CSV table of C-alpha atoms and ligand atoms in Angstrom, one decimal:
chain,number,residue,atom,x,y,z
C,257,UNK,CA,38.5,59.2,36.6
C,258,UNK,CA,35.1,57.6,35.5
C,259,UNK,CA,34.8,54.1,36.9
C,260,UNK,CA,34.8,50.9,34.3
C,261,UNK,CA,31.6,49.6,33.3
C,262,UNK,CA,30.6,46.2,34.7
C,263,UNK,CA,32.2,43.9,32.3
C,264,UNK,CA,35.7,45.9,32.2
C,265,UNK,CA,36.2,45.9,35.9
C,266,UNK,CA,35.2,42.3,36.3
C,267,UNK,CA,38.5,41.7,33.3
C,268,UNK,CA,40.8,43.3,35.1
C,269,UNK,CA,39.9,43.2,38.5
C,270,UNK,CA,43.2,40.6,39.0
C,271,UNK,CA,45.8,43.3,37.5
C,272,UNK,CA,44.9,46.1,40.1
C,273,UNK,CA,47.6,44.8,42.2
C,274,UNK,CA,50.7,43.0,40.8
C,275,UNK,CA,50.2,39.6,39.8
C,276,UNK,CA,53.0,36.9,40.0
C,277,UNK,CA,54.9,36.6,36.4
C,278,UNK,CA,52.6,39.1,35.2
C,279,UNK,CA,49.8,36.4,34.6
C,280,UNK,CA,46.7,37.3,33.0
C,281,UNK,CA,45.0,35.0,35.5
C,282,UNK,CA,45.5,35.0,39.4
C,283,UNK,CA,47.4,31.7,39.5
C,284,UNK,CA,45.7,28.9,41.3
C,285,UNK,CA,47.1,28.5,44.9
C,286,UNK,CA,47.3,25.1,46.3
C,287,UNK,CA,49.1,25.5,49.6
C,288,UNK,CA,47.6,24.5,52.5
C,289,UNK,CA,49.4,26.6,54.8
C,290,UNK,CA,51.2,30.2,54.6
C,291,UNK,CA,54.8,30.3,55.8
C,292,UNK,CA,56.5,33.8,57.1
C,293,UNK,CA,59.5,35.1,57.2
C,294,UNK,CA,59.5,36.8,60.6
C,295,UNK,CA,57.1,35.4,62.7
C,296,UNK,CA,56.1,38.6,63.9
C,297,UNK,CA,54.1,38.7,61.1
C,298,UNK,CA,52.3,35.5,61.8
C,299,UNK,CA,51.1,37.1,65.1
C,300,UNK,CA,50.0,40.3,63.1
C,301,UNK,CA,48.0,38.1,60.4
C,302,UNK,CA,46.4,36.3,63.2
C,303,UNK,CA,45.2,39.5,65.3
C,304,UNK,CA,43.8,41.1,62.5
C,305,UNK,CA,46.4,44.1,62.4
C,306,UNK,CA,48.0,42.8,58.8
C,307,UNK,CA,46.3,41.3,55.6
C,308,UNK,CA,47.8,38.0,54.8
C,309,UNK,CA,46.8,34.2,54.4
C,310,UNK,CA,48.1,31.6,57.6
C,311,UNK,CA,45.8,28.4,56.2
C,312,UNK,CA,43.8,27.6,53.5
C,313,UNK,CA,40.4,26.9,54.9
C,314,UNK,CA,40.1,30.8,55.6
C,315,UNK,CA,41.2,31.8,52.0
C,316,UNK,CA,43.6,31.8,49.2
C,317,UNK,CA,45.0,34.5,47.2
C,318,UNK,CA,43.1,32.4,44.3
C,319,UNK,CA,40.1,32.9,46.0
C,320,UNK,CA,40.9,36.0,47.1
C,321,UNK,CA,40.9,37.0,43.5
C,322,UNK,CA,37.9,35.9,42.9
C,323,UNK,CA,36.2,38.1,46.1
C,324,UNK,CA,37.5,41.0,44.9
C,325,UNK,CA,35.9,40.5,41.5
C,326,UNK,CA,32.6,40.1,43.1
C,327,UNK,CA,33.1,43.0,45.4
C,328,UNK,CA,33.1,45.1,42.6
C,329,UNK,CA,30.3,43.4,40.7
C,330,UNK,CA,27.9,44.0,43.9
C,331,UNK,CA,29.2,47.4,44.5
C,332,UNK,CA,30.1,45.9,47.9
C,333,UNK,CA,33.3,47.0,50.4
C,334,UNK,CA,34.2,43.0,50.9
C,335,UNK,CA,33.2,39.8,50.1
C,336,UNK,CA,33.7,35.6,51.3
C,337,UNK,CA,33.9,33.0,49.4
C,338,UNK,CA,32.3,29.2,50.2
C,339,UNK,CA,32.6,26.5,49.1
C,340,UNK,CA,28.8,26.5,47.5
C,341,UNK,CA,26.2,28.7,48.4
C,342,UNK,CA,24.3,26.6,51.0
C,343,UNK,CA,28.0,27.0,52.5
C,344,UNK,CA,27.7,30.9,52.3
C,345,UNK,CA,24.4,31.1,54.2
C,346,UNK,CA,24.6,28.8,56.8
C,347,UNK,CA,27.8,30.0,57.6
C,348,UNK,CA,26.8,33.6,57.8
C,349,UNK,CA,23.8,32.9,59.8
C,350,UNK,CA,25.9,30.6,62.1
C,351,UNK,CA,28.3,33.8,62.9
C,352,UNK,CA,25.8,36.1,63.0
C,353,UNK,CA,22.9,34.8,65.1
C,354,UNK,CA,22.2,33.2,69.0
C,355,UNK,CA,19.8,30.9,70.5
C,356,UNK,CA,17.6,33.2,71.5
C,357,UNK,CA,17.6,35.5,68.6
C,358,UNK,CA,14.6,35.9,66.4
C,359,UNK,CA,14.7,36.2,62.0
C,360,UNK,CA,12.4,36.8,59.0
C,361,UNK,CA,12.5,34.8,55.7
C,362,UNK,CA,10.7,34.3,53.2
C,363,UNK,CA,8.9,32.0,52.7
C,364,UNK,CA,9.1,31.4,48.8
C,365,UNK,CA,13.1,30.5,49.4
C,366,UNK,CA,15.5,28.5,47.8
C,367,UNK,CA,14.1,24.5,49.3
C,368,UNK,CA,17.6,23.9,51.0
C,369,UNK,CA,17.8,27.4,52.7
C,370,UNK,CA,14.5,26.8,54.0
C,371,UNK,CA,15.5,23.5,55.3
C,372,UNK,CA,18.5,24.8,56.8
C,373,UNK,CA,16.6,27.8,58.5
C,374,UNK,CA,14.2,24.5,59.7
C,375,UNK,CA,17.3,23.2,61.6
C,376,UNK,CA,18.3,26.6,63.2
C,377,UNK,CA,14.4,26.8,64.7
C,378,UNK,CA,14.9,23.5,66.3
C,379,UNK,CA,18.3,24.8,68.1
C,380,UNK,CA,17.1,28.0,69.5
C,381,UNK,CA,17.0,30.4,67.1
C,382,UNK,CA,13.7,31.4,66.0
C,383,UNK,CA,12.6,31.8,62.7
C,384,UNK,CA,9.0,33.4,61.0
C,385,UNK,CA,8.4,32.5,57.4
C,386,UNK,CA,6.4,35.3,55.6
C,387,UNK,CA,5.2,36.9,52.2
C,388,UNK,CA,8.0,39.3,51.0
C,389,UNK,CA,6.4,40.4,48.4
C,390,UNK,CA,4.3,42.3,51.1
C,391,UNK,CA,6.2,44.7,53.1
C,392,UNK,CA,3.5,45.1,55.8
C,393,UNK,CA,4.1,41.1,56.3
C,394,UNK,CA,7.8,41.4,57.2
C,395,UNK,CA,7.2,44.5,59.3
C,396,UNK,CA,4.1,42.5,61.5
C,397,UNK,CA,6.9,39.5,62.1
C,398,UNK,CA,9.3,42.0,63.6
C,399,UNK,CA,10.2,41.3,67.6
C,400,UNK,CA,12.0,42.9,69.9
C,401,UNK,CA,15.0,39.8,69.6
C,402,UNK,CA,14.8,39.5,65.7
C,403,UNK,CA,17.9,40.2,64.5
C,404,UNK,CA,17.8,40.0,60.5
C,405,UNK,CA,15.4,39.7,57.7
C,406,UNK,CA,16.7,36.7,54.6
C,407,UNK,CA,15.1,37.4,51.3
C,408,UNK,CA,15.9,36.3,47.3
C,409,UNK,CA,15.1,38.4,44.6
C,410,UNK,CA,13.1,36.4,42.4
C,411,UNK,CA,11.7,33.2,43.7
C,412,UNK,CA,12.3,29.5,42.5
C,413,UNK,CA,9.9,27.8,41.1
C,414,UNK,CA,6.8,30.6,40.8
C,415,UNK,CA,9.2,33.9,40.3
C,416,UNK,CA,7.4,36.1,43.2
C,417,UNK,CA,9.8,39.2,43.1
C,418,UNK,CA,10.1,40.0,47.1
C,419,UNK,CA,9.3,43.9,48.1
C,420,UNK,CA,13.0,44.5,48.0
C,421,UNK,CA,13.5,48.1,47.8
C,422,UNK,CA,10.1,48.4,50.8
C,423,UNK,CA,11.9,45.5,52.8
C,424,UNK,CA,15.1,48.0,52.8
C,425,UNK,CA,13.7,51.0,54.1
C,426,UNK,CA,12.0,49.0,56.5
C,427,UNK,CA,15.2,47.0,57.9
C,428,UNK,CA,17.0,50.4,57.6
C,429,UNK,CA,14.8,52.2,60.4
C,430,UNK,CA,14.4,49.4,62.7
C,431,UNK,CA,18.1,48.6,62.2
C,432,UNK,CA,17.8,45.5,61.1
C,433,UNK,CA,20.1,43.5,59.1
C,434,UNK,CA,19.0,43.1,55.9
C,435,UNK,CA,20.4,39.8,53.8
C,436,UNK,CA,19.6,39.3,50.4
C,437,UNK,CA,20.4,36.0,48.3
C,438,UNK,CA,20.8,37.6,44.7
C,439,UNK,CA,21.7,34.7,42.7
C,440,UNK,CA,18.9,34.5,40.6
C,441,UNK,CA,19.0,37.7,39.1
C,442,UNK,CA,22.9,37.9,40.0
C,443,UNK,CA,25.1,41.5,40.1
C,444,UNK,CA,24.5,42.5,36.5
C,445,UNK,CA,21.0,42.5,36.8
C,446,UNK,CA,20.4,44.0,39.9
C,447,UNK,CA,22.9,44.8,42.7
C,448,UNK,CA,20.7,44.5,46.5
C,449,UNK,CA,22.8,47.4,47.8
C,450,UNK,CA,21.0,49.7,45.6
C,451,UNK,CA,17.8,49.0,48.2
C,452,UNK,CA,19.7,48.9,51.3
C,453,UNK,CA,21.0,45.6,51.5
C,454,UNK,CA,23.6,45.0,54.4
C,455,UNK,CA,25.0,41.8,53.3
C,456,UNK,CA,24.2,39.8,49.5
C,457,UNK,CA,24.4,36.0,48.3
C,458,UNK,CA,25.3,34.6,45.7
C,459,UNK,CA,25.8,30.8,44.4
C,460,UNK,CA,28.8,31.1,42.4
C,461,UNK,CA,27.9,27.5,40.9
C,462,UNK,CA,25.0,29.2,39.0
C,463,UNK,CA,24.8,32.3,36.8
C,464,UNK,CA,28.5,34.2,38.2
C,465,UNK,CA,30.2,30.4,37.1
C,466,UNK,CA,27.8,29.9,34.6
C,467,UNK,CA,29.2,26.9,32.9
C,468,UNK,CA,27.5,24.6,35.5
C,469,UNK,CA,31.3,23.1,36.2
C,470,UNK,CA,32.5,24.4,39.7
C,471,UNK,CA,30.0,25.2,43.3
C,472,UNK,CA,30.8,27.8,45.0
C,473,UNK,CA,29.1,30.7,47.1
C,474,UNK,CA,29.8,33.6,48.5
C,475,UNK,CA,28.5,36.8,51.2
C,476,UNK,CA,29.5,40.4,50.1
C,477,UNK,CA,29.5,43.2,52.6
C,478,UNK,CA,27.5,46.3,51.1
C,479,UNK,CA,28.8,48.8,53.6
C,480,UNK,CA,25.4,49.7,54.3
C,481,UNK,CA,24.9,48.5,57.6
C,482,UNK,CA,26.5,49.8,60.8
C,483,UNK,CA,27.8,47.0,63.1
C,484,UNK,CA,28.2,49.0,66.1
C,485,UNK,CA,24.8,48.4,66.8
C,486,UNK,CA,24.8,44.8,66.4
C,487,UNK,CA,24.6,42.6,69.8
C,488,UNK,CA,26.3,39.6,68.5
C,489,UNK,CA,29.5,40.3,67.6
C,490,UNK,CA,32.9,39.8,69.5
C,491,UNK,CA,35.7,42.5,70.5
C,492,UNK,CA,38.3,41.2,68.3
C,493,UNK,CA,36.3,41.4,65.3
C,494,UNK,CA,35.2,44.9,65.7
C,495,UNK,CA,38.6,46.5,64.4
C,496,UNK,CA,38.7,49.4,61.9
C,497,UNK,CA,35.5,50.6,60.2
C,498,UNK,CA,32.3,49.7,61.9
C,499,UNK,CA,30.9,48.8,58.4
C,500,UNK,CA,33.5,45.7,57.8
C,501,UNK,CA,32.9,44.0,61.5
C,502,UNK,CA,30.2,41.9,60.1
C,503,UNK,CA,32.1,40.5,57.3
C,504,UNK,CA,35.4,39.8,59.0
C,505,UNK,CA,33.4,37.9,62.2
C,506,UNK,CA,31.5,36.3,59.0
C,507,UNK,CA,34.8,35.2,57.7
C,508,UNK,CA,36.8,34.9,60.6
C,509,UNK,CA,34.2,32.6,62.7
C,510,UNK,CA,31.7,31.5,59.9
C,511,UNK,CA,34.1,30.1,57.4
C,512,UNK,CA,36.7,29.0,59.5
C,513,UNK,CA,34.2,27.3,62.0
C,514,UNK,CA,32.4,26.0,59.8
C,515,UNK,CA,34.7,24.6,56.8
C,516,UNK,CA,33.1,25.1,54.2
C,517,UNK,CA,35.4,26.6,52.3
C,518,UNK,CA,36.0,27.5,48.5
C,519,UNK,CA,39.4,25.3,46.7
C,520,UNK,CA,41.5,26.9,44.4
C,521,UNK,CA,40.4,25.3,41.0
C,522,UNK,CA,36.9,26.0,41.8
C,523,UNK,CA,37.6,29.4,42.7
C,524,UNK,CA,39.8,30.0,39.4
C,525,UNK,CA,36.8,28.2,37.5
C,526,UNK,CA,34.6,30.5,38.9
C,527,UNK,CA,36.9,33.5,38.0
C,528,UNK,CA,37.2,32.4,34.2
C,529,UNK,CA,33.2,32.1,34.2
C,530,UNK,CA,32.2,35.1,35.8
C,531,UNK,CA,34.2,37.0,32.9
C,532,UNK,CA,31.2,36.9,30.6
C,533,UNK,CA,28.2,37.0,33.3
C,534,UNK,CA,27.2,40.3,31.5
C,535,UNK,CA,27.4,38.6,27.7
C,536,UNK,CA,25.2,35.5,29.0
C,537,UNK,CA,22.9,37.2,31.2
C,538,UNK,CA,21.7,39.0,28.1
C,539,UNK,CA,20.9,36.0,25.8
C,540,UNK,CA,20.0,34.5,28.8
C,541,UNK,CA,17.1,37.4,29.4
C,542,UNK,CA,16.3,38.1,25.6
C,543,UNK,CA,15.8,33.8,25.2
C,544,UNK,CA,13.4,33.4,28.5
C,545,UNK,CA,11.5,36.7,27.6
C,546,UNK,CA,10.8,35.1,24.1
C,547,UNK,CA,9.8,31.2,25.4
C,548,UNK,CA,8.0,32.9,28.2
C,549,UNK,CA,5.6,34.7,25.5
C,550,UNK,CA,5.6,31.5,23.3
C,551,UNK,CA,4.7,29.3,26.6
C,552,UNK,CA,2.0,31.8,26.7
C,553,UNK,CA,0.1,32.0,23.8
C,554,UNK,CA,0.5,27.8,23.3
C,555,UNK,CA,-3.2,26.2,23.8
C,556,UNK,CA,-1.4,23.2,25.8
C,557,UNK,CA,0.1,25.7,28.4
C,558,UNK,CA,-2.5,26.8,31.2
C,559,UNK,CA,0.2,29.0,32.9
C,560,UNK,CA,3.5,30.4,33.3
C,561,UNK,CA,5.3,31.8,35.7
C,562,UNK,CA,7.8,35.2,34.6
C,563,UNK,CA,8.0,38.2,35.9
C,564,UNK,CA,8.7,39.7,31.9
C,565,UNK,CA,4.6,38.6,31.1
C,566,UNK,CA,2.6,41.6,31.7
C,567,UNK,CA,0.0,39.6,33.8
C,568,UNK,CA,2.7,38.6,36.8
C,569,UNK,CA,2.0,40.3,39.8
C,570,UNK,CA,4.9,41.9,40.2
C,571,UNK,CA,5.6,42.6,36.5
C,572,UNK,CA,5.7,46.7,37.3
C,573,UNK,CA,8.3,46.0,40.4
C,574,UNK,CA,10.3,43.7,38.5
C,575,UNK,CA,10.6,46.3,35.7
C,576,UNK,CA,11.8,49.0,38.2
C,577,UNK,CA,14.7,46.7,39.9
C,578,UNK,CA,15.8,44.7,37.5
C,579,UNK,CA,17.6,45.1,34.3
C,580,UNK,CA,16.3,42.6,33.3
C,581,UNK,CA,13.9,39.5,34.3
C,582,UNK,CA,16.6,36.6,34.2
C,583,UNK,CA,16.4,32.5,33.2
C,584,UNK,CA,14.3,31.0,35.4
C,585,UNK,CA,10.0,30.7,33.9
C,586,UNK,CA,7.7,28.2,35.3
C,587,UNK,CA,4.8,26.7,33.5
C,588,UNK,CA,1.5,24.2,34.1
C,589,UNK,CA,0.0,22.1,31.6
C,590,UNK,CA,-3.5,22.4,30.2
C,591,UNK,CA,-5.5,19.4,32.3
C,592,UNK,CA,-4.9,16.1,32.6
C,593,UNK,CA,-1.4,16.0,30.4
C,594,UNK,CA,1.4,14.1,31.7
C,595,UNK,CA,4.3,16.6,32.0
C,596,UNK,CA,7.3,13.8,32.1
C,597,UNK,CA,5.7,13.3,28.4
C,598,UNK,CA,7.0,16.4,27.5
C,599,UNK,CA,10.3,15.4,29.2
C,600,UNK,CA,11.1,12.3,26.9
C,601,UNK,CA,10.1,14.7,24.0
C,602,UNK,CA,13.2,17.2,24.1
C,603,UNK,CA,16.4,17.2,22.0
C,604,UNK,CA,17.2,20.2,23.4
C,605,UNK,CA,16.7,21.0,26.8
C,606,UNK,CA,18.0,18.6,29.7
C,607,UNK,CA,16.3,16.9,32.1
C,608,UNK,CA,18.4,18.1,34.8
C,609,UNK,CA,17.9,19.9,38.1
C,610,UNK,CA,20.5,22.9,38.3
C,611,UNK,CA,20.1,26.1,37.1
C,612,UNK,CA,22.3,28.9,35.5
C,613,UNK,CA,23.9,26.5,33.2
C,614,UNK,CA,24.7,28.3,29.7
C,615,UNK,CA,22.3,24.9,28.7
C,616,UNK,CA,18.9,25.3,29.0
C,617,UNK,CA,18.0,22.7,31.6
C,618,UNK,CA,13.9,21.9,33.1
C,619,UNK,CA,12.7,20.0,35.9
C,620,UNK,CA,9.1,18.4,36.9
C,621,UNK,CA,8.7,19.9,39.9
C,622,UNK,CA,6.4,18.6,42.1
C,623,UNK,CA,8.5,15.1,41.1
C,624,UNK,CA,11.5,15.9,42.4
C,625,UNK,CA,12.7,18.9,44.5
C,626,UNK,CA,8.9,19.3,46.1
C,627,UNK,CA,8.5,15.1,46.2
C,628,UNK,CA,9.8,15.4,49.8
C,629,UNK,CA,6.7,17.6,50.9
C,630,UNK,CA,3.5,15.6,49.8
C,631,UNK,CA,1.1,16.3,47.4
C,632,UNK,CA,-1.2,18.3,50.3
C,633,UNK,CA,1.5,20.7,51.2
C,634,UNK,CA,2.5,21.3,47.3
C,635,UNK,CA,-1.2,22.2,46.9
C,636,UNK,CA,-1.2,25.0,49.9
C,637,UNK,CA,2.3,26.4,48.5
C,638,UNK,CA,0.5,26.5,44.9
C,639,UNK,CA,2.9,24.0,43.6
C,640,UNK,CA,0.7,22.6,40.4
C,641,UNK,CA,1.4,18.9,39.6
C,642,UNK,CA,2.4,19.2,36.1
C,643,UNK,CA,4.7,22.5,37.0
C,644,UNK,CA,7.4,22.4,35.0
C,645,UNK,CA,10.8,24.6,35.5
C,646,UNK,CA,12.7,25.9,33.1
C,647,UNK,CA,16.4,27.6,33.9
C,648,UNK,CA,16.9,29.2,30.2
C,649,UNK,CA,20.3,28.5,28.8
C,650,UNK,CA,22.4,30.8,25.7
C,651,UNK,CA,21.5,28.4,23.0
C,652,UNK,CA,19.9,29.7,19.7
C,653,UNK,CA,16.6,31.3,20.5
C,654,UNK,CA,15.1,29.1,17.3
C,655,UNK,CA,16.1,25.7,18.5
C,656,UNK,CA,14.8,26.7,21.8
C,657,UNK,CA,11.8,27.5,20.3
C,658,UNK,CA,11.4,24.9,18.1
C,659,UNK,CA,12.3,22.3,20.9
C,660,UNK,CA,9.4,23.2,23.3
C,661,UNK,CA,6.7,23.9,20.2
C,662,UNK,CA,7.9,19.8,19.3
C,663,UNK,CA,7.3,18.8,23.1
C,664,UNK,CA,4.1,20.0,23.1
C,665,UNK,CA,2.6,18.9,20.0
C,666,UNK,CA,0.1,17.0,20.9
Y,576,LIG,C1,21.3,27.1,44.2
Y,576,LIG,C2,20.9,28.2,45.2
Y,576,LIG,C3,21.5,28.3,46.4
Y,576,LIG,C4,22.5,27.3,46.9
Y,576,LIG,O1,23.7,27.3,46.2
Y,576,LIG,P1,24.6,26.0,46.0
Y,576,LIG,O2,25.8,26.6,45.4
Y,576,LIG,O3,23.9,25.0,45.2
Y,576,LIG,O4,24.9,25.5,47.4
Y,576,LIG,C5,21.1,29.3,47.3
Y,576,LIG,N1,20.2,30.2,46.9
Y,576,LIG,C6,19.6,30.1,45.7
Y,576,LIG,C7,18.6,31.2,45.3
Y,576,LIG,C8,20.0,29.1,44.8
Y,576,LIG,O5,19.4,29.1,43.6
């Protein structure tokens, strides 16, 4: 049988095994704690040898749900849910990595993941920061103790598109695991297992929600990566196929160790969002692809930042992965104009940070997330002072138009 396109699976993900009353939606689960009829079952829950839920903080069947309908938007074998995405990574990296170990980001990351990979350097696990949109930068980093390599997709604020698909072959034959934080261009328009990806984030709370009104995050196993040969793992985790052992120590030590775990309501929120990711995604593309061309052309803009402009450096690479070239465009203002101006100009757009909302929301950069780093250190990561960014929203291409050609009048 041919499988269901994108938007068909993600419907009826829930009714491929029975659901309670026949609901349409996997019912929201608030108990805290599963009870069992024979204990015996208890003990086989607990040891791994029988699917089941004992306590909330490791999962729900609500947010169980919602994993499987994630699983099958990433073309993944298994996925976590957290209870944001910064919850996601750090609990995957704490499950996965040792003082001692050795790993390779990015260095044009998400600012929080950045911090957090900060925090594991000063407790013994060793990070290098490098250019991913260069292959040959990731592969001079490599050590004999590194142990995985962290990229995104398409970078926030200045929308460098990492080497993905040269990062993959290269983590493939040194056997390195090979992480991926998809939310920016989320499953629908690319899916990181396609380059080799062993494990993919997302933050649920932007475009998979998408209604900016639930955080959530999760890690999805691709199959791709063969744990046998991974050092860190523990006996009792390495049950069954090779290819889950990542995920279940992921789930079993990560999340549970660390807490930070998804609730019911969010997850159902989530669930109810993700529905449409496909329908929004593609006003979200057509609307950013048409204010990044007006942005352009307008004589009060000296630059912007998308990789659907023909003069991005990665506009040929982009083209190949992606589907399309998502909601997120960064622009500078011609010298000497006062970008919060242009703020207390809009009608439309929200001063807000956030992205992924179906609003369209902008930022002043260098104002706000990047205040923390100092004006010197903005200059060296090429962080303009009047860079503005915009996460594009699903309102009316006109009044999005209209809104930004009012800001910048003169
Ligand atoms: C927002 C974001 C995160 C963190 O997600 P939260 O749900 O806010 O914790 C991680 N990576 C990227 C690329 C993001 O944009």
């Amino acid at each position: 049988m041919k499988a269901f396109g994108f938007t068909t699976a993600t419907l009826h993900s829930d009714r491929a095994k029975p659901v309670e009353h026949g609901a349409i939606h996997k019912p929201i689960h608030n108990s805290a704690a599963f009870g069992f009829a024979d204990v015996g079952d208890l003990v086989r829950v607990f040891q791994g040898e029988q699917a089941g839920f004992v306590y909330g903080r490791q999962g729900t069947p609500t947010t169980a749900a919602l994993e499987e309908k994630i699983t099958r938007m990433e073309g993944g074998i298994a996925t976590a849910t957290f209870g944001s995405g910064m919850g996601a990574i750090s609990s995957t990296l704490l499950a996965l990595l040792r003082a001692g170990d050795h790993f390779i980001a990015s260095s044009f990351l998400f600012g929080n993941t950045t911090s957090l990979f900060e925090t594991f350097a000063q407790m013994g696990v060793a990070v290098s920061f490098v250019d991913a949109t260069d292959t040959a930068q990731v592969e001079a980093a490599i050590r004999p103790e590194t142990r995985l390599v962290f990229v995104e997709t398409i970078a926030n604020p200045c929308t460098q598109v990492a080497d993905l698909a040269g990062i993959g072959q290269l983590c493939e034959a040194r056997g390195l695991v090979y992480i991926v934080d998809n939310t920016i261009t989320s499953p629908y328009l690319f899916q990181p297992q396609s380059v080799g990806a062993s494990l993919v984030i997302n933050s649920l709370t932007k475009y998979i929600g998408g209604h900016g009104n639930a955080l959530g995050g999760a890690v999805t196993e691709t199959g791709r990566f063969d744990w046998s040969r991974y050092p860190n793992l523990y006996d009792y985790y390495k049950k069954g196929n090779p290819a889950t052992w990542g995920i279940t120590q992921i789930r079993k030590k990560g999340l549970r160790d660390a807490g930070a775990t998804l609730g019911p309501e969010a997850a159902h929120h989530l669930a109810v969002g993700s529905e449409t990711l496909a329908l929004r995604m593609e006003r979200i593309c057509a609307n950013a692809q048409r204010l990044a061309e007006f942005l352009d052309a307008h004589p009060g803009v000296s630059r912007v930042y998308y990789p659907g402009l023909a003069e991005h450096p990665q506009y040929e690479r982009a083209k190949t992965l992606f589907k399309g070239n998502s909601g997120i465009l960064s622009f500078e203002l011609v010298d000497g104009r006062d970008c919060l101006d242009l703020f207390r100009k809009f009608r439309v757009v929200i001063s807000s940070t956030n992205l992924g909302d179906n609003r369209t929301l902008a930022i002043p950069v260098a104002q706000t997330i990047y205040f923390e780093l100092g004006q010197a250190r903005r200059a060296e990561l090429g962080i303009a002072e009047s860079l503005i960014r915009v996460s594009v929203g699903i309102e009316d291409g006109d009044d999005l138009i209209a809104d930004f050609s009012a800001a910048l009048e003169a």
